[in-house]
mmCIF file of C-alpha atoms in Angstrom:
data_model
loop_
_atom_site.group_PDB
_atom_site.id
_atom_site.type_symbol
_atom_site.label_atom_id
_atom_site.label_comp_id
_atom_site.label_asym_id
_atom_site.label_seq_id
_atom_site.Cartn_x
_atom_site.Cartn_y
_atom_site.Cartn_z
ATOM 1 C CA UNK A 1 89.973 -4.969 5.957
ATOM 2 C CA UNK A 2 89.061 -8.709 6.429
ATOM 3 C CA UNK A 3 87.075 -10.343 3.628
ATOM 4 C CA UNK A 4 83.877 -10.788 6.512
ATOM 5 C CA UNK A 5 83.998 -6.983 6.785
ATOM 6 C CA UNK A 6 84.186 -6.445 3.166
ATOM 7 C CA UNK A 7 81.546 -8.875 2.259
ATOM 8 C CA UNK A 8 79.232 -7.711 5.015
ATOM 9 C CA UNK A 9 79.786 -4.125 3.247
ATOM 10 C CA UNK A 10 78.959 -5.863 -0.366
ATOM 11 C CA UNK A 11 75.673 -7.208 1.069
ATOM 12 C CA UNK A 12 74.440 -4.164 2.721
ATOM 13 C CA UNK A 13 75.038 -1.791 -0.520
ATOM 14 C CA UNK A 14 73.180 -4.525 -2.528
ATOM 15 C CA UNK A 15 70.421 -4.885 -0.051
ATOM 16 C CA UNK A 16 70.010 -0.621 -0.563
ATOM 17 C CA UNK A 17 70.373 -0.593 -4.193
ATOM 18 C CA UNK A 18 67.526 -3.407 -4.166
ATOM 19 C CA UNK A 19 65.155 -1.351 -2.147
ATOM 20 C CA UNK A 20 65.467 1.899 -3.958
ATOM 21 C CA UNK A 21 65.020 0.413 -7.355
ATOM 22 C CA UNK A 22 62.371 -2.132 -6.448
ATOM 23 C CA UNK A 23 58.756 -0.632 -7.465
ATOM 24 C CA UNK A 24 55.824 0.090 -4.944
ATOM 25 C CA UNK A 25 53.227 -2.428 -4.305
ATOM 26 C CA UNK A 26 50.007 -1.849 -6.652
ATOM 27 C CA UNK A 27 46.535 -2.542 -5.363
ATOM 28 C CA UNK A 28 46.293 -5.753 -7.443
ATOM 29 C CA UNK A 29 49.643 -7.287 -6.253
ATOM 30 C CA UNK A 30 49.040 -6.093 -2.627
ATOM 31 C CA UNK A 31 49.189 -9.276 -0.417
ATOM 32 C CA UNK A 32 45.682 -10.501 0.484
ATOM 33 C CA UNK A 33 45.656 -9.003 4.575
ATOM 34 C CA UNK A 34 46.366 -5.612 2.959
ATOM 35 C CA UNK A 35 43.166 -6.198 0.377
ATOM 36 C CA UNK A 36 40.818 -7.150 3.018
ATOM 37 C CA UNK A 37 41.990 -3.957 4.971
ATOM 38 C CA UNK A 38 41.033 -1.873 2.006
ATOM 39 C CA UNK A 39 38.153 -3.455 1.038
ATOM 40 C CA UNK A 40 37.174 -3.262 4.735
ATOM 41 C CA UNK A 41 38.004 1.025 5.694
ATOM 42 C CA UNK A 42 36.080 1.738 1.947
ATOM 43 C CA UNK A 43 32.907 -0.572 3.471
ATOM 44 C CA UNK A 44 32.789 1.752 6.361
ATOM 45 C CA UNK A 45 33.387 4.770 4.567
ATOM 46 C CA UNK A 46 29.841 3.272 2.874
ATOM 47 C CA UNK A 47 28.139 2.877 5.583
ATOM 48 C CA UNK A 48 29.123 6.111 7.689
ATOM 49 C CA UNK A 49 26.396 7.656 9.612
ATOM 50 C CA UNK A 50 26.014 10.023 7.432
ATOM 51 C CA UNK A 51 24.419 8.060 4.982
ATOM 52 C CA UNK A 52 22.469 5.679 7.728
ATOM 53 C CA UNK A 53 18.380 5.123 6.519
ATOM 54 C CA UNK A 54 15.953 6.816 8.785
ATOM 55 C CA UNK A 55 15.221 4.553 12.462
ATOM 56 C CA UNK A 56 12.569 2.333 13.077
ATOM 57 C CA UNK A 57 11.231 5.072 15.448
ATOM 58 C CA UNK A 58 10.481 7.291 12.563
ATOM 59 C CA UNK A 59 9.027 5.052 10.292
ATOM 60 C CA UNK A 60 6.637 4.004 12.876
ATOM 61 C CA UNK A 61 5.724 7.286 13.562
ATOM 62 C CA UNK A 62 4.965 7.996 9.499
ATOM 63 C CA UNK A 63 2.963 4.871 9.768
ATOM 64 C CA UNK A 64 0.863 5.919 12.583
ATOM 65 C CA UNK A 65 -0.157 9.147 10.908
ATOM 66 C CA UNK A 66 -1.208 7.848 8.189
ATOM 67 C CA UNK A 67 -3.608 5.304 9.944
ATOM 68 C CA UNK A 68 -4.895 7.828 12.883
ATOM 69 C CA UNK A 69 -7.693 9.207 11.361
ATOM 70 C CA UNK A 70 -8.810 5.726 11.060
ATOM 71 C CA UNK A 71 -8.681 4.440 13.927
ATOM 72 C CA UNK A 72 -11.740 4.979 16.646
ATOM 73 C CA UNK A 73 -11.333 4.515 20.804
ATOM 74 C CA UNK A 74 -12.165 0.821 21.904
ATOM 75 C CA UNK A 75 -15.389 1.172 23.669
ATOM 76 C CA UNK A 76 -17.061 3.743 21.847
ATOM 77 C CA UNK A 77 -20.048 4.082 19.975
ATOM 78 C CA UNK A 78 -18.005 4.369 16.544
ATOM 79 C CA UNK A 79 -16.474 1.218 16.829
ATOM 80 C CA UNK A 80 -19.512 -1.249 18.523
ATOM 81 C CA UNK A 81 -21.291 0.493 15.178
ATOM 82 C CA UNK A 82 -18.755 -1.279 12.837
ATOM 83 C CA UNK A 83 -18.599 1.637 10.467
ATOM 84 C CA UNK A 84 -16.917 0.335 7.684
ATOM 85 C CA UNK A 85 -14.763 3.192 7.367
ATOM 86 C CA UNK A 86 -13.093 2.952 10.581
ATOM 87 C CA UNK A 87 -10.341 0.557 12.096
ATOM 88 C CA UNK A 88 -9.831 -1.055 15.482
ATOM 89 C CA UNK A 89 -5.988 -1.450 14.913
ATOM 90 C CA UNK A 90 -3.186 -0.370 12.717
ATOM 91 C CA UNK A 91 -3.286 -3.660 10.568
ATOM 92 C CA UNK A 92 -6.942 -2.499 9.687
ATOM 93 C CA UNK A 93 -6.500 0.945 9.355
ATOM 94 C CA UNK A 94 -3.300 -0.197 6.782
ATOM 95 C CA UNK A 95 -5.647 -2.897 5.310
ATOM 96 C CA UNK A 96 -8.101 0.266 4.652
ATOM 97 C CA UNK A 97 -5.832 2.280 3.040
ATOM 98 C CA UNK A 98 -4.816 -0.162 0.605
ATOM 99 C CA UNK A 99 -7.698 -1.278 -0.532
ATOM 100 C CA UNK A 100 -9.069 2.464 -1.150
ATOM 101 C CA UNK A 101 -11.144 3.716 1.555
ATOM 102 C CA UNK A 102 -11.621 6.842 2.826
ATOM 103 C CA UNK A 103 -11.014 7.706 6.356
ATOM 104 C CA UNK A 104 -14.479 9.315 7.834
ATOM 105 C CA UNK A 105 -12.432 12.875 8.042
ATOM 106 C CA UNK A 106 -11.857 12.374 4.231
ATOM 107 C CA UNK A 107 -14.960 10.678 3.358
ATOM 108 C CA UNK A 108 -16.906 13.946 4.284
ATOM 109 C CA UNK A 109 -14.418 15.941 2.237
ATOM 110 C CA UNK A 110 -14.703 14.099 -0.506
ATOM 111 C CA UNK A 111 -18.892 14.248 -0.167
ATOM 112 C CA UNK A 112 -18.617 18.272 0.101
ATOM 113 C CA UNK A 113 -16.762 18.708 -3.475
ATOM 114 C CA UNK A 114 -18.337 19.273 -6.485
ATOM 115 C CA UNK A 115 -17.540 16.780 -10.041
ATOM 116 C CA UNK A 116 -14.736 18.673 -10.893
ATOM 117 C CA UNK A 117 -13.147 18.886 -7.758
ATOM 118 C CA UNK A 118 -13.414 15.366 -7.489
ATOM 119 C CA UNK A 119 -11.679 14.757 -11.060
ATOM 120 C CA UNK A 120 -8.773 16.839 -10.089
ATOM 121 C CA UNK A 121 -8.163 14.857 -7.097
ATOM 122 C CA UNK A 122 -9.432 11.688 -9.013
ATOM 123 C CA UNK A 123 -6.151 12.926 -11.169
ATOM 124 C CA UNK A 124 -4.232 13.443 -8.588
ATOM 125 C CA UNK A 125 -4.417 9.421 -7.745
ATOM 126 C CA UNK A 126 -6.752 9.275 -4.676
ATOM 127 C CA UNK A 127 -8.039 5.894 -4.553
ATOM 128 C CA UNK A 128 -11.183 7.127 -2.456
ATOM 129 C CA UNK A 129 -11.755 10.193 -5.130
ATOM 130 C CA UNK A 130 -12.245 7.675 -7.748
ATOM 131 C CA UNK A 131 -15.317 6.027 -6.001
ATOM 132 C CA UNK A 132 -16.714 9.459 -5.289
ATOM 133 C CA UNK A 133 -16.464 10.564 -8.899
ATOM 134 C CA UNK A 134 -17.962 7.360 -10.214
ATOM 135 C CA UNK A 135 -20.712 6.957 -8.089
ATOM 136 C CA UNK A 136 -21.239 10.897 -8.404
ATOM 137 C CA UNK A 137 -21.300 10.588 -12.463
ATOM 138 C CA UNK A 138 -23.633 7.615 -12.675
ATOM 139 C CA UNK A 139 -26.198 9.310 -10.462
ATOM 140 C CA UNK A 140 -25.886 12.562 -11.926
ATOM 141 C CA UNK A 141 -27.389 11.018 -15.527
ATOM 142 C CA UNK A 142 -24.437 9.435 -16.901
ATOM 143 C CA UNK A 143 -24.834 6.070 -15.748
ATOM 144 C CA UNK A 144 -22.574 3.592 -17.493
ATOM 145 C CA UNK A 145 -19.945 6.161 -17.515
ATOM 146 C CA UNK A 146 -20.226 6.604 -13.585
ATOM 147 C CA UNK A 147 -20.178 2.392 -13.235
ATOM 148 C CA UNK A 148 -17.274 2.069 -16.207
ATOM 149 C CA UNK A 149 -14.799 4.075 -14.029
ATOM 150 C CA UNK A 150 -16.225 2.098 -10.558
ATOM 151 C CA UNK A 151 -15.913 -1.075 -12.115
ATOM 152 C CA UNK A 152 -12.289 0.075 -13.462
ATOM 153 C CA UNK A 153 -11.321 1.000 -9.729
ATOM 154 C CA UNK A 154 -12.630 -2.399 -8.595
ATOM 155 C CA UNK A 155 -10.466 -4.091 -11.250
ATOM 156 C CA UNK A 156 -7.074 -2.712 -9.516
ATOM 157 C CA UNK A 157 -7.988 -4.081 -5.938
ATOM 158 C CA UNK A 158 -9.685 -0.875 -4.682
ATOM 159 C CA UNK A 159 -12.411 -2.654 -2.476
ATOM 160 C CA UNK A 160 -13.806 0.600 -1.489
ATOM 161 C CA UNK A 161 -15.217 0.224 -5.451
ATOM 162 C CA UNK A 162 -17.866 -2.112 -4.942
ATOM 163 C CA UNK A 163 -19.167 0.532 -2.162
ATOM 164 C CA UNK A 164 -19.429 2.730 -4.800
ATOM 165 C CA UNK A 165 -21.446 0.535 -7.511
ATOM 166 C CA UNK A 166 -23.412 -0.202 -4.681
ATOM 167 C CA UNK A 167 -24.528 3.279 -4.089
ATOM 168 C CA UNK A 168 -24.873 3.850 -8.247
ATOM 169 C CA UNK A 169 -27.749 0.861 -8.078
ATOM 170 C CA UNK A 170 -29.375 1.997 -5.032
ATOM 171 C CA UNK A 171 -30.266 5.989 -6.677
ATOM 172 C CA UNK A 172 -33.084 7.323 -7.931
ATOM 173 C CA UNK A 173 -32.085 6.656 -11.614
ATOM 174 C CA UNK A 174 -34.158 4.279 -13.838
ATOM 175 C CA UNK A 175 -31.295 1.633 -13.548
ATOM 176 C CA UNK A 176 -31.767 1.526 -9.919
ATOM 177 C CA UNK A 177 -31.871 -2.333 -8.622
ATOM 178 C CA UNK A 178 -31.709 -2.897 -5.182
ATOM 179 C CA UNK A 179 -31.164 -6.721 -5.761
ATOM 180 C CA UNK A 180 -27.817 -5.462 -7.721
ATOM 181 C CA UNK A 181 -26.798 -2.797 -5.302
ATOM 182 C CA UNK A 182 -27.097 -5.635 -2.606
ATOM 183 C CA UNK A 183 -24.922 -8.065 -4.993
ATOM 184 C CA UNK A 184 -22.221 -5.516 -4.726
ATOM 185 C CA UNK A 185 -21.791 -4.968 -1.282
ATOM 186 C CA UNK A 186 -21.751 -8.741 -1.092
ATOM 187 C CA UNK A 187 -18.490 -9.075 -3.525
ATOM 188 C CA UNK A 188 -16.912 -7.031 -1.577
ATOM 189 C CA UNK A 189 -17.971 -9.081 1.432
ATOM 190 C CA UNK A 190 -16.556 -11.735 -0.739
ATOM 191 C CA UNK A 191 -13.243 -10.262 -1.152
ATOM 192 C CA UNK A 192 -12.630 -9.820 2.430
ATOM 193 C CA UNK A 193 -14.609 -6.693 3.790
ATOM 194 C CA UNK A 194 -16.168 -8.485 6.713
ATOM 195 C CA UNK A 195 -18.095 -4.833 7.486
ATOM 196 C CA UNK A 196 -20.241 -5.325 4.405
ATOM 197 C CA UNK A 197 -22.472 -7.572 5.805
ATOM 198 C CA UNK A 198 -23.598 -4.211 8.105
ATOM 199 C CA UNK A 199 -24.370 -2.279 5.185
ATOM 200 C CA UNK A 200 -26.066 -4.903 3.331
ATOM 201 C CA UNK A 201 -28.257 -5.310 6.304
ATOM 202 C CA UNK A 202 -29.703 -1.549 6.045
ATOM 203 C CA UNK A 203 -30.749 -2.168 2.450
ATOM 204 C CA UNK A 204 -33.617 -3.665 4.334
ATOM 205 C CA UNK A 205 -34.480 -6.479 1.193
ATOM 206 C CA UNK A 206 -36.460 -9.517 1.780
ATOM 207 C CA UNK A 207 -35.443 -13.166 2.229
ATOM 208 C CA UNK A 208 -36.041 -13.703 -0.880
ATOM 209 C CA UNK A 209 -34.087 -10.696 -2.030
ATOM 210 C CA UNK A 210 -31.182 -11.505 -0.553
ATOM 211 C CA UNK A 211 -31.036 -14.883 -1.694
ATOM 212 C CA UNK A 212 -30.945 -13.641 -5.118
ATOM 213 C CA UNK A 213 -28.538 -10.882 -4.257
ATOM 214 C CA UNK A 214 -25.904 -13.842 -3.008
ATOM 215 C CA UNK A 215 -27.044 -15.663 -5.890
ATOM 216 C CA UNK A 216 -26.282 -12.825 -8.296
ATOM 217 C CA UNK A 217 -23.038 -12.149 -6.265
ATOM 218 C CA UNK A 218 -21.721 -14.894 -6.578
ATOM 219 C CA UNK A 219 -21.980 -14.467 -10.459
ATOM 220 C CA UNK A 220 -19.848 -11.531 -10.518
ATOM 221 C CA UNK A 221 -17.523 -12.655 -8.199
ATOM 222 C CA UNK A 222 -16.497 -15.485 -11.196
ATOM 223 C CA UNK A 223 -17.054 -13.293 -13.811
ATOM 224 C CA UNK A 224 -16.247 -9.719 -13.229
ATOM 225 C CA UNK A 225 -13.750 -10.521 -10.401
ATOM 226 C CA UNK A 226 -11.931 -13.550 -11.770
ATOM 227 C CA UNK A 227 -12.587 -15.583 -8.705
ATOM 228 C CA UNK A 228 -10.057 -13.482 -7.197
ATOM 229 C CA UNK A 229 -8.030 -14.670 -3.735
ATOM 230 C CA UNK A 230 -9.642 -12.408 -1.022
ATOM 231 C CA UNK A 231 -7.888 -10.324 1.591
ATOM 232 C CA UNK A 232 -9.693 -11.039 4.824
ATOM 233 C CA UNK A 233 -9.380 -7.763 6.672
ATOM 234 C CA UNK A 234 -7.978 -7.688 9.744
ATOM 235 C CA UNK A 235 -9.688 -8.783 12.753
ATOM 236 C CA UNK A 236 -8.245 -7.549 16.202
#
């Protein structure tokens, strides 16, 4: 045998031996293109379909749900009326349901259910309840209780509140001030419920009255509201 053939032999049976005792490649010593592979088949196992959130489609659809029974049909009577309770658009009717009003379905729910009805749904968390049961307790002799839990609601950004104290100072109790019950609807005029002004209209006061009601508004909108930012409501 020549010595090329005999070292070519030698190399080869080294080159084996090498291979077979060499150990395999961790993770951590795996050369960077093999790393990114990894770290790039476990990112879609992630993000199979499987495990995709819900589409755009069906969140919309929630969305609208939840704000139909607000909104009325342009060019009907409901909506040249300006109920407060009703929306011309989604961003209202959204705008309405975070700032606690009923929609006029729910509003004459709420108005068919006795006190303790309304606690249990008051309990439940319903924003709209809470006005209900307030304004339902202050008329029904317990005044400062019934204007404690209104002014309570008010104090977390439900709007629909100052509807509520409204109503409690426009009864037939002997705390009942029209001036004040005016005031109310004002602040939440204030705070951004352009639709006030309607209902603040058929309290029927004076010019005189309603100068002090402003007057007396603007009191409690730097006292009991803490000169709060208003949120306009949406205009469409």
């Amino acid at each position: 045998m020549t010595f090329a053939r005999i070292a070519l032999a030698a190399f080869t049976a080294v080159a084996a031996t090498t291979c077979e005792l060499a150990p395999p490649t961790s993770p951590e010593h795996a050369p960077a293109s093999i790393a990114r592979a990894a770290r790039t088949r476990t990112a879609s196992d992630i993000n199979a379909p499987s495990s995709a959130p819900p589409s755009q489609g069906a969140r919309t659809l929630k969305t609208h749900a939840d704000t139909a029974p607000y909104l009325c049909h342009p060019g009907s009577d409901t909506c040249v009326a300006g109920s407060p309770l009703l929306a011309s658009s989604q961003t209202e009717a959204r705008w309405l349901i975070a700032h606690g009003y009923p929609s006029p379905a729910e509003h004459a729910r709420l108005s068919k259910l006795d006190l303790a009805q309304l606690q249990v749904e008051l309990q439940a968390g319903n924003p709209a309840a809470t006005v209900f049961y307030g304004s339902r307790t202050a008329l029904s002799g317990r005044f400062e209780s019934g204007v404690a839990i209104l002014r309570k609601a008010a104090a977390t950004g439900n709007i629909y509140a100052y509807y509520g104290l409204s109503e409690a100072y426009n009864g037939e109790t002997p705390q009942k001030n029209l001036v004040e019950s005016a005031a109310y609807l004002r602040l939440a005029y204030l705070l951004g419920d352009r639709k006030a002004s309607a209902a603040i209209a058929q309290r029927g006061l004076s010019g005189i009255e309603n100068v002090v009601a402003d007057e007396r508004a603007a009191v409690l909108y730097q006292t009991f509201a803490k000169s709060s930012r208003p949120s306009p409501r949406p205009f469409e």
